[in-house]
Amino acid sequence: MTEERPGAESVDSVLGALADPTRRRLLDLLAEHGEATATTLAGQLPVSRQAVVKHLAVLDTAGLVSASRVGREVRYAVRPAALDTTARWMASLASEWDRRLARIKRIAEAAEQDPDDPAHPG
């Protein structure tokens, strides 16, 4: 049984989109340029413009990029909100693991110090 977390669908979508190295590179390029067209982005990647458009659609669905029409062009830009949500979830997860590991460490240290403990090889 999995525990639902707030924004789980959004985080899952972001992590799925970021699983592909080409999509991560597209985000890097958009972060560098501010905004760009699929044609401009395809010129900087070893994939076709059509492939770039498909990758951008996945990023758009995940909320990682936005598309705006300027004349005949569609320009893409990074939308940081979905990344922020995912980063907060990851930080929360890391913090929870830190708390769990610290508790295990305290229990282990206490057991090591307690000679009356049957598990302690006195």
GROMACS .gro file of N, CA and C in nm:
model
  366
    1MET      N    1   0.084  -0.117   0.000
    1MET     CA    2   0.000   0.000   0.000
    1MET      C    3   0.089   0.124   0.000
    2THR      N    4   0.063   0.217  -0.094
    2THR     CA    5   0.145   0.338  -0.102
    2THR      C    6   0.075   0.452  -0.032
    3GLU      N    7   0.155   0.536   0.030
    3GLU     CA    8   0.102   0.652   0.101
    3GLU      C    9   0.092   0.767   0.003
    4GLU      N   10  -0.027   0.825  -0.008
    4GLU     CA   11  -0.046   0.940  -0.095
    4GLU      C   12   0.012   1.064  -0.027
    5ARG      N   13   0.074   1.146  -0.101
    5ARG     CA   14   0.129   1.270  -0.049
    5ARG      C   15   0.069   1.386  -0.127
    6PRO      N   16   0.064   1.504  -0.068
    6PRO     CA   17   0.011   1.620  -0.139
    6PRO      C   18   0.093   1.644  -0.265
    7GLY      N   19   0.026   1.668  -0.376
    7GLY     CA   20   0.096   1.694  -0.501
    7GLY      C   21   0.162   1.572  -0.561
    8ALA      N   22   0.123   1.453  -0.518
    8ALA     CA   23   0.189   1.330  -0.563
    8ALA      C   24   0.184   1.316  -0.715
    9GLU      N   25   0.070   1.346  -0.773
    9GLU     CA   26   0.058   1.333  -0.919
    9GLU      C   27   0.154   1.428  -0.989
   10SER      N   28   0.165   1.550  -0.938
   10SER     CA   29   0.256   1.648  -0.995
   10SER      C   30   0.401   1.602  -0.983
   11VAL      N   31   0.439   1.555  -0.865
   11VAL     CA   32   0.576   1.507  -0.843
   11VAL      C   33   0.605   1.387  -0.933
   12ASP      N   34   0.511   1.294  -0.941
   12ASP     CA   35   0.530   1.177  -1.027
   12ASP      C   36   0.549   1.218  -1.172
   13SER      N   37   0.469   1.314  -1.217
   13SER     CA   38   0.478   1.362  -1.354
   13SER      C   39   0.613   1.429  -1.380
   14VAL      N   40   0.658   1.510  -1.285
   14VAL     CA   41   0.788   1.578  -1.299
   14VAL      C   42   0.901   1.476  -1.302
   15LEU      N   43   0.900   1.382  -1.209
   15LEU     CA   44   1.007   1.282  -1.204
   15LEU      C   45   1.007   1.197  -1.332
   16GLY      N   46   0.890   1.164  -1.383
   16GLY     CA   47   0.881   1.090  -1.508
   16GLY      C   48   0.939   1.169  -1.624
   17ALA      N   49   0.906   1.298  -1.628
   17ALA     CA   50   0.958   1.383  -1.735
   17ALA      C   51   1.109   1.399  -1.725
   18LEU      N   52   1.159   1.411  -1.602
   18LEU     CA   53   1.303   1.432  -1.583
   18LEU      C   54   1.385   1.304  -1.598
   19ALA      N   55   1.318   1.191  -1.610
   19ALA     CA   56   1.390   1.064  -1.625
   19ALA      C   57   1.465   1.055  -1.757
   20ASP      N   58   1.426   1.135  -1.853
   20ASP     CA   59   1.489   1.130  -1.985
   20ASP      C   60   1.598   1.236  -1.997
   21PRO      N   61   1.720   1.195  -2.036
   21PRO     CA   62   1.831   1.292  -2.044
   21PRO      C   63   1.808   1.402  -2.148
   22THR      N   64   1.738   1.372  -2.256
   22THR     CA   65   1.711   1.475  -2.356
   22THR      C   66   1.620   1.583  -2.298
   23ARG      N   67   1.521   1.542  -2.220
   23ARG     CA   68   1.432   1.641  -2.159
   23ARG      C   69   1.507   1.725  -2.055
   24ARG      N   70   1.598   1.662  -1.980
   24ARG     CA   71   1.679   1.740  -1.885
   24ARG      C   72   1.765   1.842  -1.960
   25ARG      N   73   1.820   1.802  -2.072
   25ARG     CA   74   1.903   1.893  -2.153
   25ARG      C   75   1.817   2.007  -2.208
   26LEU      N   76   1.695   1.976  -2.250
   26LEU     CA   77   1.605   2.081  -2.298
   26LEU      C   78   1.579   2.184  -2.188
   27LEU      N   79   1.556   2.138  -2.066
   27LEU     CA   80   1.537   2.231  -1.955
   27LEU      C   81   1.661   2.316  -1.932
   28ASP      N   82   1.778   2.254  -1.941
   28ASP     CA   83   1.904   2.330  -1.926
   28ASP      C   84   1.914   2.438  -2.033
   29LEU      N   85   1.885   2.401  -2.157
   29LEU     CA   86   1.893   2.498  -2.267
   29LEU      C   87   1.793   2.612  -2.249
   30LEU      N   88   1.672   2.578  -2.208
   30LEU     CA   89   1.572   2.682  -2.185
   30LEU      C   90   1.611   2.772  -2.068
   31ALA      N   91   1.671   2.715  -1.966
   31ALA     CA   92   1.717   2.796  -1.853
   31ALA      C   93   1.827   2.893  -1.899
   32GLU      N   94   1.913   2.848  -1.990
   32GLU     CA   95   2.021   2.934  -2.042
   32GLU      C   96   1.965   3.045  -2.131
   33HIS      N   97   1.867   3.012  -2.216
   33HIS     CA   98   1.818   3.106  -2.317
   33HIS      C   99   1.699   3.190  -2.270
   34GLY      N  100   1.635   3.148  -2.162
   34GLY     CA  101   1.514   3.217  -2.119
   34GLY      C  102   1.392   3.163  -2.190
   35GLU      N  103   1.394   3.167  -2.322
   35GLU     CA  104   1.290   3.103  -2.403
   35GLU      C  105   1.349   3.071  -2.538
   36ALA      N  106   1.289   2.974  -2.605
   36ALA     CA  107   1.339   2.932  -2.736
   36ALA      C  108   1.231   2.856  -2.811
   37THR      N  109   1.247   2.848  -2.941
   37THR     CA  110   1.156   2.769  -3.023
   37THR      C  111   1.208   2.625  -3.031
   38ALA      N  112   1.122   2.534  -3.073
   38ALA     CA  113   1.163   2.395  -3.090
   38ALA      C  114   1.273   2.385  -3.195
   39THR      N  115   1.266   2.468  -3.297
   39THR     CA  116   1.368   2.466  -3.403
   39THR      C  117   1.504   2.507  -3.348
   40THR      N  118   1.506   2.612  -3.267
   40THR     CA  119   1.631   2.658  -3.205
   40THR      C  120   1.688   2.549  -3.114
   41LEU      N  121   1.602   2.488  -3.035
   41LEU     CA  122   1.646   2.383  -2.943
   41LEU      C  123   1.698   2.261  -3.019
   42ALA      N  124   1.629   2.223  -3.126
   42ALA     CA  125   1.671   2.107  -3.205
   42ALA      C  126   1.809   2.128  -3.267
   43GLY      N  127   1.842   2.253  -3.296
   43GLY     CA  128   1.973   2.283  -3.352
   43GLY      C  129   2.087   2.259  -3.254
   44GLN      N  130   2.053   2.243  -3.126
   44GLN     CA  131   2.155   2.223  -3.023
   44GLN      C  132   2.153   2.082  -2.966
   45LEU      N  133   2.072   1.996  -3.026
   45LEU     CA  134   2.059   1.858  -2.977
   45LEU      C  135   2.073   1.760  -3.093
   46PRO      N  136   2.114   1.637  -3.063
   46PRO     CA  137   2.130   1.537  -3.168
   46PRO      C  138   1.999   1.464  -3.201
   47VAL      N  139   1.886   1.536  -3.194
   47VAL     CA  140   1.755   1.477  -3.226
   47VAL      C  141   1.682   1.571  -3.321
   48SER      N  142   1.580   1.518  -3.386
   48SER     CA  143   1.504   1.597  -3.482
   48SER      C  144   1.415   1.700  -3.412
   49ARG      N  145   1.369   1.798  -3.491
   49ARG     CA  146   1.275   1.897  -3.437
   49ARG      C  147   1.149   1.828  -3.388
   50GLN      N  148   1.101   1.727  -3.461
   50GLN     CA  149   0.981   1.655  -3.421
   50GLN      C  150   1.000   1.587  -3.285
   51ALA      N  151   1.119   1.530  -3.263
   51ALA     CA  152   1.148   1.467  -3.134
   51ALA      C  153   1.150   1.572  -3.024
   52VAL      N  154   1.208   1.688  -3.053
   52VAL     CA  155   1.212   1.797  -2.955
   52VAL      C  156   1.070   1.839  -2.918
   53VAL      N  157   0.983   1.851  -3.019
   53VAL     CA  158   0.844   1.890  -2.993
   53VAL      C  159   0.776   1.787  -2.903
   54LYS      N  160   0.801   1.660  -2.927
   54LYS     CA  161   0.741   1.555  -2.842
   54LYS      C  162   0.793   1.564  -2.699
   55HIS      N  163   0.924   1.586  -2.684
   55HIS     CA  164   0.982   1.600  -2.550
   55HIS      C  165   0.925   1.724  -2.480
   56LEU      N  166   0.911   1.833  -2.554
   56LEU     CA  167   0.856   1.955  -2.496
   56LEU      C  168   0.711   1.934  -2.452
   57ALA      N  169   0.637   1.853  -2.526
   57ALA     CA  170   0.498   1.823  -2.487
   57ALA      C  171   0.495   1.749  -2.353
   58VAL      N  172   0.588   1.657  -2.332
   58VAL     CA  173   0.596   1.585  -2.203
   58VAL      C  174   0.630   1.684  -2.092
   59LEU      N  175   0.727   1.771  -2.117
   59LEU     CA  176   0.766   1.872  -2.018
   59LEU      C  177   0.650   1.967  -1.988
   60ASP      N  178   0.574   2.002  -2.091
   60ASP     CA  179   0.458   2.090  -2.074
   60ASP      C  180   0.351   2.022  -1.990
   61THR      N  181   0.323   1.896  -2.019
   61THR     CA  182   0.223   1.820  -1.942
   61THR      C  183   0.263   1.810  -1.795
   62ALA      N  184   0.393   1.799  -1.769
   62ALA     CA  185   0.443   1.790  -1.631
   62ALA      C  186   0.447   1.927  -1.564
   63GLY      N  187   0.417   2.032  -1.639
   63GLY     CA  188   0.419   2.167  -1.583
   63GLY      C  189   0.557   2.228  -1.575
   64LEU      N  190   0.653   2.170  -1.646
   64LEU     CA  191   0.791   2.217  -1.638
   64LEU      C  192   0.823   2.327  -1.739
   65VAL      N  193   0.747   2.335  -1.847
   65VAL     CA  194   0.766   2.441  -1.946
   65VAL      C  195   0.629   2.497  -1.983
   66SER      N  196   0.632   2.618  -2.035
   66SER     CA  197   0.511   2.678  -2.090
   66SER      C  198   0.538   2.712  -2.235
   67ALA      N  199   0.433   2.711  -2.314
   67ALA     CA  200   0.444   2.744  -2.455
   67ALA      C  201   0.360   2.868  -2.482
   68SER      N  202   0.415   2.962  -2.556
   68SER     CA  203   0.339   3.080  -2.595
   68SER      C  204   0.362   3.108  -2.742
   69ARG      N  205   0.254   3.141  -2.808
   69ARG     CA  206   0.261   3.168  -2.952
   69ARG      C  207   0.296   3.315  -2.973
   70VAL      N  208   0.399   3.338  -3.053
   70VAL     CA  209   0.439   3.472  -3.091
   70VAL      C  210   0.443   3.472  -3.244
   71GLY      N  211   0.338   3.526  -3.304
   71GLY     CA  212   0.328   3.519  -3.449
   71GLY      C  213   0.309   3.374  -3.491
   72ARG      N  214   0.396   3.326  -3.579
   72ARG     CA  215   0.388   3.187  -3.625
   72ARG      C  216   0.472   3.093  -3.539
   73GLU      N  217   0.550   3.150  -3.449
   73GLU     CA  218   0.638   3.068  -3.365
   73GLU      C  219   0.573   3.031  -3.233
   74VAL      N  220   0.613   2.915  -3.183
   74VAL     CA  221   0.578   2.876  -3.047
   74VAL      C  222   0.708   2.881  -2.967
   75ARG      N  223   0.709   2.963  -2.864
   75ARG     CA  224   0.828   2.977  -2.781
   75ARG      C  225   0.802   2.908  -2.648
   76TYR      N  226   0.905   2.839  -2.601
   76TYR     CA  227   0.897   2.763  -2.477
   76TYR      C  228   0.985   2.829  -2.371
   77ALA      N  229   0.939   2.821  -2.248
   77ALA     CA  230   1.016   2.875  -2.134
   77ALA      C  231   0.996   2.782  -2.015
   78VAL      N  232   1.093   2.783  -1.924
   78VAL     CA  233   1.085   2.701  -1.803
   78VAL      C  234   0.981   2.759  -1.709
   79ARG      N  235   0.904   2.670  -1.648
   79ARG     CA  236   0.810   2.706  -1.541
   79ARG      C  237   0.864   2.641  -1.413
   80PRO      N  238   0.919   2.719  -1.322
   80PRO     CA  239   0.987   2.661  -1.206
   80PRO      C  240   0.896   2.605  -1.097
   81ALA      N  241   0.768   2.635  -1.096
   81ALA     CA  242   0.681   2.594  -0.985
   81ALA      C  243   0.680   2.443  -0.966
   82ALA      N  244   0.669   2.366  -1.074
   82ALA     CA  245   0.665   2.220  -1.062
   82ALA      C  246   0.798   2.166  -1.009
   83LEU      N  247   0.908   2.227  -1.051
   83LEU     CA  248   1.039   2.187  -1.000
   83LEU      C  249   1.050   2.219  -0.851
   84ASP      N  250   0.997   2.335  -0.812
   84ASP     CA  251   1.000   2.374  -0.671
   84ASP      C  252   0.923   2.275  -0.586
   85THR      N  253   0.805   2.235  -0.632
   85THR     CA  254   0.723   2.138  -0.559
   85THR      C  255   0.797   2.006  -0.543
   86THR      N  256   0.860   1.962  -0.651
   86THR     CA  257   0.934   1.835  -0.648
   86THR      C  258   1.056   1.846  -0.557
   87ALA      N  259   1.126   1.958  -0.562
   87ALA     CA  260   1.243   1.978  -0.476
   87ALA      C  261   1.202   1.980  -0.329
   88ARG      N  262   1.087   2.044  -0.297
   88ARG     CA  263   1.039   2.044  -0.158
   88ARG      C  264   1.004   1.902  -0.113
   89TRP      N  265   0.941   1.823  -0.201
   89TRP     CA  266   0.908   1.685  -0.166
   89TRP      C  267   1.036   1.605  -0.140
   90MET      N  268   1.136   1.622  -0.227
   90MET     CA  269   1.262   1.549  -0.210
   90MET      C  270   1.332   1.591  -0.081
   91ALA      N  271   1.330   1.718  -0.049
   91ALA     CA  272   1.392   1.767   0.076
   91ALA      C  273   1.318   1.709   0.197
   92SER      N  274   1.187   1.702   0.188
   92SER     CA  275   1.108   1.644   0.297
   92SER      C  276   1.140   1.496   0.314
   93LEU      N  277   1.151   1.426   0.204
   93LEU     CA  278   1.185   1.283   0.208
   93LEU      C  279   1.324   1.263   0.269
   94ALA      N  280   1.419   1.344   0.227
   94ALA     CA  281   1.555   1.335   0.282
   94ALA      C  282   1.556   1.364   0.431
   95SER      N  283   1.479   1.463   0.473
   95SER     CA  284   1.471   1.498   0.614
   95SER      C  285   1.412   1.384   0.696
   96GLU      N  286   1.308   1.320   0.642
   96GLU     CA  287   1.246   1.207   0.712
   96GLU      C  288   1.347   1.092   0.727
   97TRP      N  289   1.423   1.064   0.622
   97TRP     CA  290   1.525   0.958   0.631
   97TRP      C  291   1.633   0.995   0.731
   98ASP      N  292   1.672   1.122   0.735
   98ASP     CA  293   1.772   1.166   0.833
   98ASP      C  294   1.721   1.142   0.974
   99ARG      N  295   1.593   1.174   1.000
   99ARG     CA  296   1.534   1.151   1.132
   99ARG      C  297   1.533   1.002   1.166
  100ARG      N  298   1.496   0.919   1.070
  100ARG     CA  299   1.492   0.774   1.094
  100ARG      C  300   1.631   0.719   1.123
  101LEU      N  301   1.728   0.761   1.046
  101LEU     CA  302   1.864   0.712   1.066
  101LEU      C  303   1.921   0.761   1.201
  102ALA      N  304   1.889   0.884   1.238
  102ALA     CA  305   1.936   0.935   1.368
  102ALA      C  306   1.874   0.854   1.482
  103ARG      N  307   1.748   0.816   1.467
  103ARG     CA  308   1.682   0.734   1.570
  103ARG      C  309   1.749   0.597   1.580
  104ILE      N  310   1.776   0.535   1.467
  104ILE     CA  311   1.843   0.405   1.467
  104ILE      C  312   1.981   0.417   1.533
  105LYS      N  313   2.051   0.525   1.503
  105LYS     CA  314   2.183   0.547   1.563
  105LYS      C  315   2.171   0.560   1.715
  106ARG      N  316   2.071   0.637   1.762
  106ARG     CA  317   2.052   0.654   1.907
  106ARG      C  318   2.021   0.520   1.973
  107ILE      N  319   1.937   0.440   1.911
  107ILE     CA  320   1.901   0.309   1.966
  107ILE      C  321   2.025   0.220   1.972
  108ALA      N  322   2.103   0.220   1.866
  108ALA     CA  323   2.224   0.137   1.862
  108ALA      C  324   2.325   0.182   1.968
  109GLU      N  325   2.342   0.311   1.982
  109GLU     CA  326   2.436   0.363   2.082
  109GLU      C  327   2.388   0.332   2.223
  110ALA      N  328   2.257   0.343   2.247
  110ALA     CA  329   2.202   0.312   2.379
  110ALA      C  330   2.220   0.164   2.410
  111ALA      N  331   2.200   0.079   2.313
  111ALA     CA  332   2.217  -0.066   2.334
  111ALA      C  333   2.363  -0.098   2.363
  112GLU      N  334   2.452  -0.028   2.298
  112GLU     CA  335   2.595  -0.048   2.320
  112GLU      C  336   2.636  -0.006   2.461
  113GLN      N  337   2.570   0.095   2.515
  113GLN     CA  338   2.602   0.147   2.648
  113GLN      C  339   2.534   0.071   2.761
  114ASP      N  340   2.431  -0.007   2.731
  114ASP     CA  341   2.351  -0.074   2.834
  114ASP      C  342   2.399  -0.219   2.851
  115PRO      N  343   2.482  -0.248   2.952
  115PRO     CA  344   2.535  -0.382   2.970
  115PRO      C  345   2.429  -0.482   3.015
  116ASP      N  346   2.315  -0.436   3.065
  116ASP     CA  347   2.209  -0.526   3.110
  116ASP      C  348   2.122  -0.575   2.995
  117ASP      N  349   2.145  -0.515   2.879
  117ASP     CA  350   2.066  -0.555   2.762
  117ASP      C  351   2.107  -0.697   2.720
  118PRO      N  352   2.011  -0.792   2.704
  118PRO     CA  353   2.045  -0.929   2.667
  118PRO      C  354   2.114  -0.936   2.530
  119ALA      N  355   2.095  -0.835   2.448
  119ALA     CA  356   2.159  -0.836   2.316
  119ALA      C  357   2.305  -0.792   2.325
  120HIS      N  358   2.343  -0.733   2.439
  120HIS     CA  359   2.480  -0.685   2.456
  120HIS      C  360   2.571  -0.801   2.500
  121PRO      N  361   2.678  -0.824   2.425
  121PRO     CA  362   2.767  -0.937   2.458
  121PRO      C  363   2.862  -0.903   2.572
  122GLY      N  364   2.813  -0.885   2.691
  122GLY     CA  365   2.889  -0.843   2.806
  122GLY      C  366   2.998  -0.930   2.838
   0.00000   0.00000   0.00000
